mmCIF file of C-alpha atoms in Angstrom:
data_model
loop_
_atom_site.group_PDB
_atom_site.id
_atom_site.type_symbol
_atom_site.label_atom_id
_atom_site.label_comp_id
_atom_site.label_asym_id
_atom_site.label_seq_id
_atom_site.Cartn_x
_atom_site.Cartn_y
_atom_site.Cartn_z
ATOM 1 C CA UNK A 1 0.000 0.000 0.000
ATOM 2 C CA UNK A 2 1.305 3.471 -0.929
ATOM 3 C CA UNK A 3 1.672 5.995 1.885
ATOM 4 C CA UNK A 4 0.481 9.566 1.399
ATOM 5 C CA UNK A 5 1.286 12.167 4.024
ATOM 6 C CA UNK A 6 -1.676 14.357 4.948
ATOM 7 C CA UNK A 7 -1.817 17.525 7.021
ATOM 8 C CA UNK A 8 -4.854 19.014 8.740
ATOM 9 C CA UNK A 9 -4.892 22.787 8.292
ATOM 10 C CA UNK A 10 -7.502 23.076 11.051
ATOM 11 C CA UNK A 11 -7.927 20.938 14.161
ATOM 12 C CA UNK A 12 -11.558 20.025 13.528
ATOM 13 C CA UNK A 13 -11.056 18.658 9.979
ATOM 14 C CA UNK A 14 -11.855 14.983 9.505
ATOM 15 C CA UNK A 15 -9.343 12.894 7.619
ATOM 16 C CA UNK A 16 -10.659 11.245 4.447
ATOM 17 C CA UNK A 17 -11.171 7.494 4.641
ATOM 18 C CA UNK A 18 -12.415 4.646 2.499
ATOM 19 C CA UNK A 19 -16.053 4.045 3.499
ATOM 20 C CA UNK A 20 -16.065 0.387 2.361
ATOM 21 C CA UNK A 21 -13.443 -2.226 1.475
ATOM 22 C CA UNK A 22 -14.320 -1.817 -2.203
ATOM 23 C CA UNK A 23 -14.260 1.999 -2.265
ATOM 24 C CA UNK A 24 -11.957 3.591 -4.845
ATOM 25 C CA UNK A 25 -12.228 7.087 -3.419
ATOM 26 C CA UNK A 26 -12.185 8.837 -0.074
ATOM 27 C CA UNK A 27 -14.714 11.568 0.596
ATOM 28 C CA UNK A 28 -13.610 15.172 1.081
ATOM 29 C CA UNK A 29 -15.657 17.495 3.286
ATOM 30 C CA UNK A 30 -16.111 21.262 3.224
ATOM 31 C CA UNK A 31 -14.026 23.128 5.795
ATOM 32 C CA UNK A 32 -15.698 26.528 5.912
ATOM 33 C CA UNK A 33 -16.568 29.002 8.676
ATOM 34 C CA UNK A 34 -19.991 29.927 7.303
ATOM 35 C CA UNK A 35 -22.328 28.356 4.759
ATOM 36 C CA UNK A 36 -21.750 29.015 1.062
ATOM 37 C CA UNK A 37 -24.706 29.370 -1.296
ATOM 38 C CA UNK A 38 -24.116 28.216 -4.860
ATOM 39 C CA UNK A 39 -26.770 29.702 -7.135
ATOM 40 C CA UNK A 40 -28.066 27.780 -10.165
ATOM 41 C CA UNK A 41 -25.484 27.732 -12.944
ATOM 42 C CA UNK A 42 -22.782 29.166 -10.671
ATOM 43 C CA UNK A 43 -19.589 27.785 -9.148
ATOM 44 C CA UNK A 44 -17.781 28.038 -5.838
ATOM 45 C CA UNK A 45 -14.336 26.998 -4.689
ATOM 46 C CA UNK A 46 -14.712 25.042 -1.453
ATOM 47 C CA UNK A 47 -11.725 24.533 0.873
ATOM 48 C CA UNK A 48 -11.211 21.177 2.594
ATOM 49 C CA UNK A 49 -8.686 22.106 5.285
ATOM 50 C CA UNK A 50 -6.304 19.414 4.041
ATOM 51 C CA UNK A 51 -2.932 19.371 2.297
ATOM 52 C CA UNK A 52 -1.070 16.301 1.058
ATOM 53 C CA UNK A 53 2.375 15.121 0.036
ATOM 54 C CA UNK A 54 1.909 12.796 -2.911
ATOM 55 C CA UNK A 55 4.811 10.544 -3.968
ATOM 56 C CA UNK A 56 6.263 11.097 -7.431
ATOM 57 C CA UNK A 57 4.562 8.834 -9.949
ATOM 58 C CA UNK A 58 1.088 9.463 -8.468
ATOM 59 C CA UNK A 59 -1.659 12.073 -8.591
ATOM 60 C CA UNK A 60 -4.879 12.601 -6.689
ATOM 61 C CA UNK A 61 -7.975 13.006 -8.820
ATOM 62 C CA UNK A 62 -10.899 14.983 -7.405
ATOM 63 C CA UNK A 63 -14.184 13.539 -8.605
ATOM 64 C CA UNK A 64 -17.867 14.204 -7.972
ATOM 65 C CA UNK A 65 -19.813 12.287 -5.359
ATOM 66 C CA UNK A 66 -22.443 10.287 -7.200
ATOM 67 C CA UNK A 67 -25.176 11.041 -4.651
ATOM 68 C CA UNK A 68 -24.729 14.816 -4.966
ATOM 69 C CA UNK A 69 -24.676 14.551 -8.748
ATOM 70 C CA UNK A 70 -27.722 12.281 -9.041
ATOM 71 C CA UNK A 71 -29.905 13.809 -6.340
ATOM 72 C CA UNK A 72 -28.868 17.477 -6.287
ATOM 73 C CA UNK A 73 -27.236 18.110 -9.715
ATOM 74 C CA UNK A 74 -24.020 19.225 -7.996
ATOM 75 C CA UNK A 75 -20.746 18.173 -9.572
ATOM 76 C CA UNK A 76 -17.049 19.027 -9.742
ATOM 77 C CA UNK A 77 -16.494 21.550 -12.541
ATOM 78 C CA UNK A 78 -13.070 20.384 -13.721
ATOM 79 C CA UNK A 79 -13.691 16.711 -13.229
ATOM 80 C CA UNK A 80 -11.463 15.049 -12.616
ATOM 81 C CA UNK A 81 -9.445 17.748 -10.934
ATOM 82 C CA UNK A 82 -5.772 16.871 -10.624
ATOM 83 C CA UNK A 83 -3.555 17.383 -7.610
ATOM 84 C CA UNK A 84 0.048 17.019 -8.745
ATOM 85 C CA UNK A 85 2.754 15.308 -6.704
ATOM 86 C CA UNK A 86 4.614 18.584 -6.138
ATOM 87 C CA UNK A 87 1.609 20.627 -4.881
ATOM 88 C CA UNK A 88 1.603 21.304 -1.148
ATOM 89 C CA UNK A 89 -1.256 23.776 -0.807
ATOM 90 C CA UNK A 90 -4.762 23.235 0.492
ATOM 91 C CA UNK A 91 -7.002 20.904 -1.474
ATOM 92 C CA UNK A 92 -9.928 22.941 -2.788
ATOM 93 C CA UNK A 93 -12.856 21.707 -4.846
ATOM 94 C CA UNK A 94 -14.608 23.645 -7.634
ATOM 95 C CA UNK A 95 -18.303 22.800 -7.378
ATOM 96 C CA UNK A 96 -20.905 23.760 -9.967
ATOM 97 C CA UNK A 97 -24.637 23.853 -9.402
ATOM 98 C CA UNK A 98 -26.408 22.421 -12.447
ATOM 99 C CA UNK A 99 -29.808 22.484 -10.748
ATOM 100 C CA UNK A 100 -32.441 25.214 -10.742
ATOM 101 C CA UNK A 101 -32.248 25.683 -6.956
ATOM 102 C CA UNK A 102 -29.702 27.298 -4.644
ATOM 103 C CA UNK A 103 -27.389 24.679 -3.152
ATOM 104 C CA UNK A 104 -26.085 25.333 0.359
ATOM 105 C CA UNK A 105 -22.652 24.011 1.336
ATOM 106 C CA UNK A 106 -22.243 23.687 5.086
ATOM 107 C CA UNK A 107 -19.189 22.849 7.168
ATOM 108 C CA UNK A 108 -18.565 19.113 7.145
ATOM 109 C CA UNK A 109 -20.674 18.380 4.047
ATOM 110 C CA UNK A 110 -18.977 15.691 1.965
ATOM 111 C CA UNK A 111 -18.544 17.465 -1.372
ATOM 112 C CA UNK A 112 -16.266 15.307 -3.522
ATOM 113 C CA UNK A 113 -14.066 12.261 -3.481
ATOM 114 C CA UNK A 114 -10.355 11.865 -4.003
ATOM 115 C CA UNK A 115 -8.849 8.920 -5.839
ATOM 116 C CA UNK A 116 -5.121 8.196 -5.848
ATOM 117 C CA UNK A 117 -3.922 7.219 -9.346
ATOM 118 C CA UNK A 118 -0.570 6.192 -10.832
ATOM 119 C CA UNK A 119 0.926 8.427 -13.502
ATOM 120 C CA UNK A 120 2.885 7.191 -16.484
ATOM 121 C CA UNK A 121 5.383 9.676 -17.916
ATOM 122 C CA UNK A 122 6.004 9.479 -21.664
ATOM 123 C CA UNK A 123 8.446 10.832 -24.202
ATOM 124 C CA UNK A 124 6.752 12.547 -27.151
ATOM 125 C CA UNK A 125 8.363 11.844 -30.499
ATOM 126 C CA UNK A 126 7.341 14.121 -33.346
ATOM 127 C CA UNK A 127 6.668 12.400 -36.675
ATOM 128 C CA UNK A 128 5.319 13.471 -40.076
ATOM 129 C CA UNK A 129 2.772 10.627 -40.338
ATOM 130 C CA UNK A 130 0.841 8.404 -37.936
ATOM 131 C CA UNK A 131 -0.081 4.778 -38.555
ATOM 132 C CA UNK A 132 -3.581 4.145 -39.966
ATOM 133 C CA UNK A 133 -6.457 2.536 -38.042
ATOM 134 C CA UNK A 134 -9.971 1.463 -39.040
ATOM 135 C CA UNK A 135 -11.389 4.474 -37.207
ATOM 136 C CA UNK A 136 -8.906 6.952 -38.630
ATOM 137 C CA UNK A 137 -9.783 10.579 -37.861
ATOM 138 C CA UNK A 138 -13.420 9.856 -36.950
ATOM 139 C CA UNK A 139 -14.411 11.394 -33.627
ATOM 140 C CA UNK A 140 -17.330 12.888 -31.699
ATOM 141 C CA UNK A 141 -19.933 10.251 -32.421
ATOM 142 C CA UNK A 142 -18.316 8.708 -35.484
ATOM 143 C CA UNK A 143 -18.899 5.195 -34.112
ATOM 144 C CA UNK A 144 -22.668 5.712 -33.755
ATOM 145 C CA UNK A 145 -24.932 5.574 -30.725
ATOM 146 C CA UNK A 146 -26.225 1.974 -30.776
#
Protein backbone atom coordinates (compact mmCIF):
# COMPACT_ATOMS: atom_id res chain seq x y z
CA UNK A 1 0.00 0.00 0.00
CA UNK A 2 1.31 3.47 -0.93
CA UNK A 3 1.67 6.00 1.88
CA UNK A 4 0.48 9.57 1.40
CA UNK A 5 1.29 12.17 4.02
CA UNK A 6 -1.68 14.36 4.95
CA UNK A 7 -1.82 17.53 7.02
CA UNK A 8 -4.85 19.01 8.74
CA UNK A 9 -4.89 22.79 8.29
CA UNK A 10 -7.50 23.08 11.05
CA UNK A 11 -7.93 20.94 14.16
CA UNK A 12 -11.56 20.03 13.53
CA UNK A 13 -11.06 18.66 9.98
CA UNK A 14 -11.86 14.98 9.51
CA UNK A 15 -9.34 12.89 7.62
CA UNK A 16 -10.66 11.25 4.45
CA UNK A 17 -11.17 7.49 4.64
CA UNK A 18 -12.41 4.65 2.50
CA UNK A 19 -16.05 4.05 3.50
CA UNK A 20 -16.07 0.39 2.36
CA UNK A 21 -13.44 -2.23 1.47
CA UNK A 22 -14.32 -1.82 -2.20
CA UNK A 23 -14.26 2.00 -2.27
CA UNK A 24 -11.96 3.59 -4.84
CA UNK A 25 -12.23 7.09 -3.42
CA UNK A 26 -12.18 8.84 -0.07
CA UNK A 27 -14.71 11.57 0.60
CA UNK A 28 -13.61 15.17 1.08
CA UNK A 29 -15.66 17.50 3.29
CA UNK A 30 -16.11 21.26 3.22
CA UNK A 31 -14.03 23.13 5.80
CA UNK A 32 -15.70 26.53 5.91
CA UNK A 33 -16.57 29.00 8.68
CA UNK A 34 -19.99 29.93 7.30
CA UNK A 35 -22.33 28.36 4.76
CA UNK A 36 -21.75 29.01 1.06
CA UNK A 37 -24.71 29.37 -1.30
CA UNK A 38 -24.12 28.22 -4.86
CA UNK A 39 -26.77 29.70 -7.13
CA UNK A 40 -28.07 27.78 -10.16
CA UNK A 41 -25.48 27.73 -12.94
CA UNK A 42 -22.78 29.17 -10.67
CA UNK A 43 -19.59 27.78 -9.15
CA UNK A 44 -17.78 28.04 -5.84
CA UNK A 45 -14.34 27.00 -4.69
CA UNK A 46 -14.71 25.04 -1.45
CA UNK A 47 -11.73 24.53 0.87
CA UNK A 48 -11.21 21.18 2.59
CA UNK A 49 -8.69 22.11 5.28
CA UNK A 50 -6.30 19.41 4.04
CA UNK A 51 -2.93 19.37 2.30
CA UNK A 52 -1.07 16.30 1.06
CA UNK A 53 2.38 15.12 0.04
CA UNK A 54 1.91 12.80 -2.91
CA UNK A 55 4.81 10.54 -3.97
CA UNK A 56 6.26 11.10 -7.43
CA UNK A 57 4.56 8.83 -9.95
CA UNK A 58 1.09 9.46 -8.47
CA UNK A 59 -1.66 12.07 -8.59
CA UNK A 60 -4.88 12.60 -6.69
CA UNK A 61 -7.97 13.01 -8.82
CA UNK A 62 -10.90 14.98 -7.40
CA UNK A 63 -14.18 13.54 -8.61
CA UNK A 64 -17.87 14.20 -7.97
CA UNK A 65 -19.81 12.29 -5.36
CA UNK A 66 -22.44 10.29 -7.20
CA UNK A 67 -25.18 11.04 -4.65
CA UNK A 68 -24.73 14.82 -4.97
CA UNK A 69 -24.68 14.55 -8.75
CA UNK A 70 -27.72 12.28 -9.04
CA UNK A 71 -29.91 13.81 -6.34
CA UNK A 72 -28.87 17.48 -6.29
CA UNK A 73 -27.24 18.11 -9.72
CA UNK A 74 -24.02 19.22 -8.00
CA UNK A 75 -20.75 18.17 -9.57
CA UNK A 76 -17.05 19.03 -9.74
CA UNK A 77 -16.49 21.55 -12.54
CA UNK A 78 -13.07 20.38 -13.72
CA UNK A 79 -13.69 16.71 -13.23
CA UNK A 80 -11.46 15.05 -12.62
CA UNK A 81 -9.45 17.75 -10.93
CA UNK A 82 -5.77 16.87 -10.62
CA UNK A 83 -3.56 17.38 -7.61
CA UNK A 84 0.05 17.02 -8.74
CA UNK A 85 2.75 15.31 -6.70
CA UNK A 86 4.61 18.58 -6.14
CA UNK A 87 1.61 20.63 -4.88
CA UNK A 88 1.60 21.30 -1.15
CA UNK A 89 -1.26 23.78 -0.81
CA UNK A 90 -4.76 23.23 0.49
CA UNK A 91 -7.00 20.90 -1.47
CA UNK A 92 -9.93 22.94 -2.79
CA UNK A 93 -12.86 21.71 -4.85
CA UNK A 94 -14.61 23.64 -7.63
CA UNK A 95 -18.30 22.80 -7.38
CA UNK A 96 -20.91 23.76 -9.97
CA UNK A 97 -24.64 23.85 -9.40
CA UNK A 98 -26.41 22.42 -12.45
CA UNK A 99 -29.81 22.48 -10.75
CA UNK A 100 -32.44 25.21 -10.74
CA UNK A 101 -32.25 25.68 -6.96
CA UNK A 102 -29.70 27.30 -4.64
CA UNK A 103 -27.39 24.68 -3.15
CA UNK A 104 -26.08 25.33 0.36
CA UNK A 105 -22.65 24.01 1.34
CA UNK A 106 -22.24 23.69 5.09
CA UNK A 107 -19.19 22.85 7.17
CA UNK A 108 -18.57 19.11 7.15
CA UNK A 109 -20.67 18.38 4.05
CA UNK A 110 -18.98 15.69 1.96
CA UNK A 111 -18.54 17.46 -1.37
CA UNK A 112 -16.27 15.31 -3.52
CA UNK A 113 -14.07 12.26 -3.48
CA UNK A 114 -10.36 11.86 -4.00
CA UNK A 115 -8.85 8.92 -5.84
CA UNK A 116 -5.12 8.20 -5.85
CA UNK A 117 -3.92 7.22 -9.35
CA UNK A 118 -0.57 6.19 -10.83
CA UNK A 119 0.93 8.43 -13.50
CA UNK A 120 2.88 7.19 -16.48
CA UNK A 121 5.38 9.68 -17.92
CA UNK A 122 6.00 9.48 -21.66
CA UNK A 123 8.45 10.83 -24.20
CA UNK A 124 6.75 12.55 -27.15
CA UNK A 125 8.36 11.84 -30.50
CA UNK A 126 7.34 14.12 -33.35
CA UNK A 127 6.67 12.40 -36.67
CA UNK A 128 5.32 13.47 -40.08
CA UNK A 129 2.77 10.63 -40.34
CA UNK A 130 0.84 8.40 -37.94
CA UNK A 131 -0.08 4.78 -38.55
CA UNK A 132 -3.58 4.14 -39.97
CA UNK A 133 -6.46 2.54 -38.04
CA UNK A 134 -9.97 1.46 -39.04
CA UNK A 135 -11.39 4.47 -37.21
CA UNK A 136 -8.91 6.95 -38.63
CA UNK A 137 -9.78 10.58 -37.86
CA UNK A 138 -13.42 9.86 -36.95
CA UNK A 139 -14.41 11.39 -33.63
CA UNK A 140 -17.33 12.89 -31.70
CA UNK A 141 -19.93 10.25 -32.42
CA UNK A 142 -18.32 8.71 -35.48
CA UNK A 143 -18.90 5.20 -34.11
CA UNK A 144 -22.67 5.71 -33.75
CA UNK A 145 -24.93 5.57 -30.73
CA UNK A 146 -26.22 1.97 -30.78
